[in-house]
mmCIF file of C-alpha atoms in Angstrom:
data_model
loop_
_atom_site.group_PDB
_atom_site.id
_atom_site.type_symbol
_atom_site.label_atom_id
_atom_site.label_comp_id
_atom_site.label_asym_id
_atom_site.label_seq_id
_atom_site.Cartn_x
_atom_site.Cartn_y
_atom_site.Cartn_z
ATOM 1 C CA MET X 1 -0.183 -17.400 24.903
ATOM 2 C CA THR X 2 1.338 -18.925 21.804
ATOM 3 C CA ALA X 3 2.688 -16.806 18.988
ATOM 4 C CA SER X 4 0.347 -18.502 16.511
ATOM 5 C CA ALA X 5 -2.753 -17.687 18.551
ATOM 6 C CA GLU X 6 -1.580 -14.103 18.916
ATOM 7 C CA SER X 7 -1.020 -13.707 15.185
ATOM 8 C CA LEU X 8 -4.481 -15.107 14.407
ATOM 9 C CA PHE X 9 -6.032 -12.784 16.969
ATOM 10 C CA ALA X 10 -4.105 -9.824 15.516
ATOM 11 C CA ARG X 11 -5.536 -10.653 12.092
ATOM 12 C CA TRP X 12 -9.062 -10.722 13.568
ATOM 13 C CA VAL X 13 -8.570 -7.350 15.288
ATOM 14 C CA GLU X 14 -7.080 -5.735 12.168
ATOM 15 C CA HIS X 15 -10.069 -6.833 10.099
ATOM 16 C CA HIS X 16 -12.506 -5.679 12.779
ATOM 17 C CA VAL X 17 -10.974 -2.208 13.157
ATOM 18 C CA ARG X 18 -10.449 -1.667 9.441
ATOM 19 C CA ASP X 19 -13.708 -3.067 8.055
ATOM 20 C CA GLY X 20 -16.023 -3.165 11.067
ATOM 21 C CA GLU X 21 -16.646 -6.888 10.476
ATOM 22 C CA ARG X 22 -16.041 -9.922 12.658
ATOM 23 C CA LEU X 23 -14.223 -12.813 11.057
ATOM 24 C CA ASP X 24 -15.554 -16.269 11.850
ATOM 25 C CA ALA X 25 -13.226 -17.760 14.474
ATOM 26 C CA ASP X 26 -13.685 -21.304 13.158
ATOM 27 C CA ALA X 27 -12.654 -20.249 9.656
ATOM 28 C CA LEU X 28 -9.775 -18.196 11.040
ATOM 29 C CA CYS X 29 -8.403 -21.221 12.905
ATOM 30 C CA ALA X 30 -9.137 -23.742 10.154
ATOM 31 C CA GLY X 31 -5.462 -24.619 9.844
ATOM 32 C CA ARG X 32 -4.903 -24.717 13.613
ATOM 33 C CA PRO X 33 -8.091 -26.010 15.300
ATOM 34 C CA ASP X 34 -6.120 -26.569 18.507
ATOM 35 C CA LEU X 35 -5.863 -22.788 18.879
ATOM 36 C CA LEU X 36 -9.588 -22.148 18.517
ATOM 37 C CA PRO X 37 -10.448 -21.985 22.268
ATOM 38 C CA GLU X 38 -7.589 -19.571 22.959
ATOM 39 C CA VAL X 39 -8.432 -17.340 19.996
ATOM 40 C CA ARG X 40 -12.113 -17.305 20.983
ATOM 41 C CA ALA X 41 -11.156 -16.259 24.514
ATOM 42 C CA LEU X 42 -8.992 -13.450 23.173
ATOM 43 C CA ILE X 43 -11.769 -12.210 20.904
ATOM 44 C CA ALA X 44 -14.331 -12.301 23.712
ATOM 45 C CA ARG X 45 -12.039 -10.367 26.026
ATOM 46 C CA TYR X 46 -11.236 -7.858 23.288
ATOM 47 C CA LEU X 47 -14.913 -7.132 22.680
ATOM 48 C CA GLU X 48 -15.398 -6.512 26.408
ATOM 49 C CA VAL X 49 -12.521 -4.098 26.941
ATOM 50 C CA TRP X 50 -11.679 -2.420 23.657
ATOM 51 C CA ASP X 51 -13.028 0.889 24.969
ATOM 52 C CA SER X 52 -10.652 0.874 27.957
ATOM 53 C CA LEU X 53 -6.871 1.380 27.790
ATOM 54 C CA ASP X 54 -6.701 1.038 24.032
ATOM 55 C CA GLY X 55 -9.401 3.702 23.816
ATOM 56 C CA LEU X 56 -11.325 2.106 20.968
ATOM 57 C CA ALA X 57 -15.093 2.370 20.701
ATOM 58 C CA ARG X 58 -16.916 -0.287 22.706
ATOM 59 C CA VAL X 59 -18.648 -3.125 20.914
ATOM 60 C CA SER X 60 -20.569 -5.197 23.440
ATOM 61 C CA GLY X 61 -22.559 -8.371 23.096
ATOM 62 C CA PRO X 62 -22.754 -10.910 20.268
ATOM 63 C CA GLU X 63 -24.750 -8.761 17.845
ATOM 64 C CA ALA X 64 -23.340 -7.930 14.431
ATOM 65 C CA ALA X 65 -21.234 -4.817 13.910
ATOM 66 C CA PRO X 66 -23.344 -1.704 13.271
ATOM 67 C CA ALA X 67 -23.878 -0.514 9.744
ATOM 68 C CA ALA X 68 -21.260 1.876 8.444
ATOM 69 C CA LEU X 69 -22.107 5.535 8.980
ATOM 70 C CA PRO X 70 -22.053 8.003 6.080
ATOM 71 C CA LEU X 71 -18.598 9.414 5.403
ATOM 72 C CA PRO X 72 -18.138 12.971 6.715
ATOM 73 C CA GLN X 73 -17.436 15.746 4.216
ATOM 74 C CA PHE X 74 -14.925 18.577 4.571
ATOM 75 C CA GLU X 75 -14.801 21.789 2.589
ATOM 76 C CA GLY X 76 -12.117 21.588 -0.087
ATOM 77 C CA PHE X 77 -11.736 17.820 0.173
ATOM 78 C CA ARG X 78 -13.353 14.643 -1.100
ATOM 79 C CA THR X 79 -13.646 11.895 1.493
ATOM 80 C CA ILE X 80 -12.455 8.581 0.048
ATOM 81 C CA GLU X 81 -12.722 6.109 2.909
ATOM 82 C CA ARG X 82 -12.487 5.531 6.641
ATOM 83 C CA ILE X 83 -9.073 4.083 7.487
ATOM 84 C CA GLY X 84 -8.986 3.819 11.264
ATOM 85 C CA ALA X 85 -10.252 4.803 14.689
ATOM 86 C CA GLY X 86 -8.812 5.699 18.060
ATOM 87 C CA GLY X 87 -10.035 6.727 21.465
ATOM 88 C CA MET X 88 -10.214 10.402 20.514
ATOM 89 C CA GLY X 89 -11.241 10.297 16.884
ATOM 90 C CA GLU X 90 -11.672 8.579 13.552
ATOM 91 C CA VAL X 91 -9.263 8.791 10.621
ATOM 92 C CA PHE X 92 -10.288 9.220 6.992
ATOM 93 C CA LYS X 93 -8.470 9.263 3.674
ATOM 94 C CA LEU X 94 -9.191 12.435 1.681
ATOM 95 C CA GLN X 95 -8.369 13.978 -1.668
ATOM 96 C CA ASP X 96 -7.299 17.616 -1.474
ATOM 97 C CA LEU X 97 -9.300 19.159 -4.342
ATOM 98 C CA LYS X 98 -7.177 22.305 -4.545
ATOM 99 C CA LEU X 99 -3.690 20.732 -4.431
ATOM 100 C CA ASP X 100 -4.712 17.346 -5.882
ATOM 101 C CA ARG X 101 -2.991 15.309 -3.194
ATOM 102 C CA ILE X 102 -4.048 12.565 -0.811
ATOM 103 C CA VAL X 103 -4.153 13.468 2.883
ATOM 104 C CA ALA X 104 -5.464 11.973 6.108
ATOM 105 C CA ALA X 105 -8.001 13.595 8.428
ATOM 106 C CA LYS X 106 -8.418 12.801 12.111
ATOM 107 C CA VAL X 107 -11.859 13.861 13.308
ATOM 108 C CA LEU X 108 -12.793 14.326 16.951
ATOM 109 C CA LYS X 109 -15.542 11.947 17.985
ATOM 110 C CA GLY X 110 -18.720 13.720 18.934
ATOM 111 C CA ASP X 111 -19.670 11.287 21.717
ATOM 112 C CA ARG X 112 -16.708 12.141 23.964
ATOM 113 C CA ALA X 113 -16.789 14.562 26.917
ATOM 114 C CA ARG X 114 -16.421 17.703 24.852
ATOM 115 C CA ALA X 115 -14.224 19.899 27.040
ATOM 116 C CA ALA X 116 -11.635 17.249 27.936
ATOM 117 C CA ALA X 117 -11.639 15.664 24.480
ATOM 118 C CA LEU X 118 -11.283 18.982 22.675
ATOM 119 C CA ALA X 119 -8.399 20.028 24.924
ATOM 120 C CA GLY X 120 -6.578 16.768 24.198
ATOM 121 C CA PHE X 121 -7.300 17.037 20.482
ATOM 122 C CA LEU X 122 -5.941 20.572 20.319
ATOM 123 C CA ALA X 123 -2.876 19.492 22.315
ATOM 124 C CA GLU X 124 -2.211 16.757 19.754
ATOM 125 C CA GLY X 125 -2.389 19.294 16.933
ATOM 126 C CA ARG X 126 -0.036 21.697 18.699
ATOM 127 C CA ALA X 127 2.443 18.899 19.371
ATOM 128 C CA MET X 128 2.419 17.775 15.734
ATOM 129 C CA ALA X 129 2.887 21.357 14.559
ATOM 130 C CA LEU X 130 6.250 21.442 16.342
ATOM 131 C CA PHE X 131 7.750 18.644 14.280
ATOM 132 C CA LYS X 132 9.725 19.149 11.080
ATOM 133 C CA ASP X 133 11.176 15.640 11.133
ATOM 134 C CA ARG X 134 10.146 13.584 8.091
ATOM 135 C CA ARG X 135 10.020 10.500 10.290
ATOM 136 C CA ILE X 136 7.058 11.994 12.148
ATOM 137 C CA VAL X 137 3.785 12.404 10.277
ATOM 138 C CA GLN X 138 3.370 16.029 9.204
ATOM 139 C CA LEU X 139 0.419 18.230 10.137
ATOM 140 C CA HIS X 140 -0.943 20.315 7.246
ATOM 141 C CA GLU X 141 -3.887 22.089 8.841
ATOM 142 C CA MET X 142 -6.040 22.201 11.937
ATOM 143 C CA ARG X 143 -9.712 23.165 11.862
ATOM 144 C CA ASP X 144 -11.722 23.696 15.027
ATOM 145 C CA ARG X 145 -14.681 25.320 13.276
ATOM 146 C CA PRO X 146 -17.203 24.264 12.196
ATOM 147 C CA ASP X 147 -17.847 21.198 14.320
ATOM 148 C CA PRO X 148 -16.338 18.630 14.537
ATOM 149 C CA PRO X 149 -12.655 19.620 14.925
ATOM 150 C CA VAL X 150 -10.313 17.969 12.430
ATOM 151 C CA LEU X 151 -6.579 17.551 11.890
ATOM 152 C CA ILE X 152 -5.516 17.429 8.224
ATOM 153 C CA MET X 153 -2.211 15.603 8.010
ATOM 154 C CA GLU X 154 0.171 13.702 5.792
ATOM 155 C CA TYR X 155 -1.207 10.427 4.453
ATOM 156 C CA VAL X 156 1.284 7.583 4.681
ATOM 157 C CA ASP X 157 0.734 5.005 1.972
ATOM 158 C CA GLY X 158 2.248 1.917 3.525
ATOM 159 C CA PHE X 159 1.945 -0.725 6.198
ATOM 160 C CA GLU X 160 2.223 -0.931 9.956
ATOM 161 C CA LEU X 161 5.651 -1.895 11.234
ATOM 162 C CA GLY X 162 4.235 -4.925 13.022
ATOM 163 C CA ARG X 163 2.989 -6.404 9.757
ATOM 164 C CA LEU X 164 6.222 -5.951 7.794
ATOM 165 C CA ALA X 165 8.927 -6.471 10.420
ATOM 166 C CA PRO X 166 8.932 -10.308 10.291
ATOM 167 C CA SER X 167 9.742 -10.247 6.562
ATOM 168 C CA LEU X 168 12.601 -7.714 6.790
ATOM 169 C CA GLU X 169 16.315 -8.348 6.952
ATOM 170 C CA LEU X 170 17.942 -7.677 10.309
ATOM 171 C CA THR X 171 19.908 -4.778 8.832
ATOM 172 C CA GLN X 172 16.641 -3.230 7.612
ATOM 173 C CA ARG X 173 15.071 -3.609 11.051
ATOM 174 C CA ALA X 174 18.122 -1.991 12.649
ATOM 175 C CA ARG X 175 17.999 0.984 10.274
ATOM 176 C CA ILE X 176 14.263 1.468 10.864
ATOM 177 C CA MET X 177 14.717 1.300 14.620
ATOM 178 C CA LYS X 178 17.564 3.809 14.468
ATOM 179 C CA ASP X 179 15.358 6.228 12.500
ATOM 180 C CA VAL X 180 12.473 5.813 14.940
ATOM 181 C CA CYS X 181 14.741 6.397 17.957
ATOM 182 C CA GLU X 182 16.184 9.557 16.414
ATOM 183 C CA ALA X 183 12.689 10.866 15.633
ATOM 184 C CA VAL X 184 11.555 10.196 19.208
ATOM 185 C CA GLN X 185 14.655 11.993 20.467
ATOM 186 C CA HIS X 186 13.675 14.959 18.297
ATOM 187 C CA ALA X 187 10.252 15.001 19.962
ATOM 188 C CA HIS X 188 11.868 14.795 23.389
ATOM 189 C CA ASP X 189 14.131 17.726 22.544
ATOM 190 C CA LEU X 190 10.951 19.735 21.967
ATOM 191 C CA GLY X 191 9.520 18.651 25.306
ATOM 192 C CA VAL X 192 7.001 16.138 23.924
ATOM 193 C CA GLN X 193 6.748 12.467 24.856
ATOM 194 C CA HIS X 194 4.644 10.233 22.627
ATOM 195 C CA ARG X 195 3.465 7.862 25.402
ATOM 196 C CA ASP X 196 1.790 5.369 23.059
ATOM 197 C CA LEU X 197 4.643 4.021 20.950
ATOM 198 C CA LYS X 198 3.897 0.603 19.468
ATOM 199 C CA PRO X 199 4.304 -1.137 16.093
ATOM 200 C CA ALA X 200 0.772 -0.108 15.058
ATOM 201 C CA ASN X 201 1.720 3.581 15.443
ATOM 202 C CA ILE X 202 4.755 3.294 13.168
ATOM 203 C CA MET X 203 4.072 3.119 9.442
ATOM 204 C CA LEU X 204 6.553 2.119 6.749
ATOM 205 C CA ASP X 205 6.263 3.610 3.268
ATOM 206 C CA ALA X 206 7.245 1.920 0.004
ATOM 207 C CA GLU X 207 10.920 2.676 0.660
ATOM 208 C CA LEU X 208 10.691 1.281 4.225
ATOM 209 C CA ARG X 209 11.033 4.734 5.745
ATOM 210 C CA PRO X 210 9.214 4.990 9.092
ATOM 211 C CA ARG X 211 6.577 7.542 10.068
ATOM 212 C CA ILE X 212 5.485 7.853 13.680
ATOM 213 C CA LEU X 213 1.729 8.377 14.001
ATOM 214 C CA ASP X 214 -0.892 9.228 16.618
ATOM 215 C CA PHE X 215 0.253 11.790 19.147
ATOM 216 C CA GLY X 216 -3.156 11.727 20.813
ATOM 217 C CA LEU X 217 -1.658 10.805 24.207
ATOM 218 C CA SER X 218 1.487 12.915 23.882
ATOM 219 C CA SER X 219 2.434 15.300 26.657
ATOM 220 C CA GLY X 220 5.328 16.732 28.601
ATOM 221 C CA ASP X 221 3.525 16.886 31.945
ATOM 222 C CA PRO X 222 5.007 14.252 34.312
ATOM 223 C CA ALA X 223 1.857 14.184 36.461
ATOM 224 C CA ARG X 224 -0.668 13.506 33.686
ATOM 225 C CA GLY X 225 -1.476 10.576 31.407
ATOM 226 C CA HIS X 226 -1.387 7.619 33.787
ATOM 227 C CA PHE X 227 -3.460 4.530 32.919
ATOM 228 C CA ARG X 228 -3.694 5.528 29.264
ATOM 229 C CA GLY X 229 -2.119 3.765 26.309
ATOM 230 C CA THR X 230 -1.788 0.202 25.060
ATOM 231 C CA PRO X 231 -1.218 -2.308 27.886
ATOM 232 C CA ARG X 232 1.511 -4.460 26.323
ATOM 233 C CA TYR X 233 3.729 -1.429 25.660
ATOM 234 C CA LEU X 234 3.103 0.561 28.852
ATOM 235 C CA ALA X 235 6.014 1.312 31.143
ATOM 236 C CA PRO X 236 5.391 0.435 34.830
ATOM 237 C CA GLU X 237 5.273 4.099 35.865
ATOM 238 C CA GLN X 238 2.319 4.649 33.538
ATOM 239 C CA LEU X 239 0.349 2.329 35.838
ATOM 240 C CA ASP X 240 1.383 4.093 39.049
ATOM 241 C CA ALA X 241 -0.017 7.586 39.551
ATOM 242 C CA SER X 242 2.585 8.293 42.262
ATOM 243 C CA GLN X 243 5.395 7.998 39.709
ATOM 244 C CA PRO X 244 6.261 10.705 37.148
ATOM 245 C CA ILE X 245 6.054 10.044 33.424
ATOM 246 C CA ASP X 246 9.017 11.321 31.439
ATOM 247 C CA ALA X 247 11.162 10.516 28.417
ATOM 248 C CA ARG X 248 12.123 7.141 29.892
ATOM 249 C CA THR X 249 8.554 5.982 29.264
ATOM 250 C CA ASP X 250 9.124 6.278 25.517
ATOM 251 C CA VAL X 251 12.506 4.566 25.855
ATOM 252 C CA TYR X 252 10.763 1.615 27.505
ATOM 253 C CA ALA X 253 8.214 1.477 24.678
ATOM 254 C CA LEU X 254 10.986 1.641 22.072
ATOM 255 C CA GLY X 255 12.576 -1.357 23.780
ATOM 256 C CA ALA X 256 9.267 -3.197 23.563
ATOM 257 C CA VAL X 257 8.991 -2.339 19.855
ATOM 258 C CA LEU X 258 12.535 -3.557 19.182
ATOM 259 C CA TYR X 259 11.856 -6.751 21.118
ATOM 260 C CA GLU X 260 8.764 -7.454 19.015
ATOM 261 C CA MET X 261 10.623 -6.686 15.788
ATOM 262 C CA LEU X 262 13.201 -9.349 16.686
ATOM 263 C CA ALA X 263 11.148 -11.940 18.574
ATOM 264 C CA GLY X 264 7.843 -11.652 16.697
ATOM 265 C CA VAL X 265 5.708 -11.088 19.819
ATOM 266 C CA PRO X 266 5.520 -8.355 22.481
ATOM 267 C CA PRO X 267 7.753 -8.804 25.543
ATOM 268 C CA VAL X 268 4.820 -8.936 27.999
ATOM 269 C CA GLY X 269 2.573 -11.976 27.907
ATOM 270 C CA GLY X 270 -0.954 -12.525 29.170
ATOM 271 C CA VAL X 271 -4.335 -13.403 27.704
ATOM 272 C CA THR X 272 -6.531 -10.930 29.566
ATOM 273 C CA GLU X 273 -5.938 -7.237 30.116
ATOM 274 C CA ASP X 274 -5.644 -7.833 33.871
ATOM 275 C CA GLU X 275 -2.901 -10.417 33.298
ATOM 276 C CA ILE X 276 -1.014 -8.093 30.963
ATOM 277 C CA VAL X 277 -1.188 -5.170 33.400
ATOM 278 C CA ALA X 278 -0.052 -7.395 36.279
ATOM 279 C CA ASN X 279 2.916 -8.597 34.228
ATOM 280 C CA VAL X 280 3.876 -5.018 33.335
ATOM 281 C CA ARG X 281 3.767 -3.987 36.984
ATOM 282 C CA ALA X 282 5.818 -7.012 38.001
ATOM 283 C CA GLY X 283 8.379 -6.480 35.238
ATOM 284 C CA ALA X 284 7.648 -9.993 33.983
ATOM 285 C CA ILE X 285 9.389 -9.777 30.606
ATOM 286 C CA ARG X 286 9.675 -13.031 28.698
ATOM 287 C CA LEU X 287 13.171 -13.949 27.595
ATOM 288 C CA PRO X 288 13.351 -14.445 23.825
ATOM 289 C CA VAL X 289 14.663 -17.959 24.393
ATOM 290 C CA GLU X 290 11.317 -18.777 26.033
ATOM 291 C CA ILE X 291 9.369 -17.949 22.859
#
């Protein structure tokens, strides 16, 4: 897959997740019509599998995206907008009416298997509560009553690392990566592995300080969490239930993040999810000189 096709596809996905709309592929590829078949194939595959390893809500068939649902309301807060979604919940931007500050709220989806989803959601909250590192998003409050459960956390006003990295100086990228590695080490010292590190889960604020987000898959249990995460950044042991998952899994993902910061694309290629997973298992990492 070419870097140009990947960047166009990434733009399509970002717009789809953020706004719930599907960009027209022909318009998206207007400047590069030669990439249109590849981008269309990526979009079609994405719509088929986006409820699998990435854990995003399934959108099947060619019909238009569903109408936006009413924004949920939380006592003591004013809901401003929906800013994202994951396998376990949706994220909203709120105004704290008592403290007059902007926060983020992650809300457990009601259509998930309640017992398993609630246990994972509570585990994420407990993991976040351990952290006092400013490079890890801070948890303000956790509410499990009334339904649905919600995590009130620090709102990071900035951009995903993957969007800004190509425009940064190499010294800036090195400093950011150093900060991220130290923050991950802090989590490891507390017995928590993130297990879904990727550029989209690292935000940069206005001063280019990183914040690590989304501990929804975090754990310290070596026997749990296989076959979960984002395929391009998975370590091989995450795809082999006979192998333990430990801190080295995050180290692998950090290497993948650093690679993408420097080369502009993830280290593992492949158009379909099956191809990506096969390449991860085979250790088929593209040399930067090949890109």
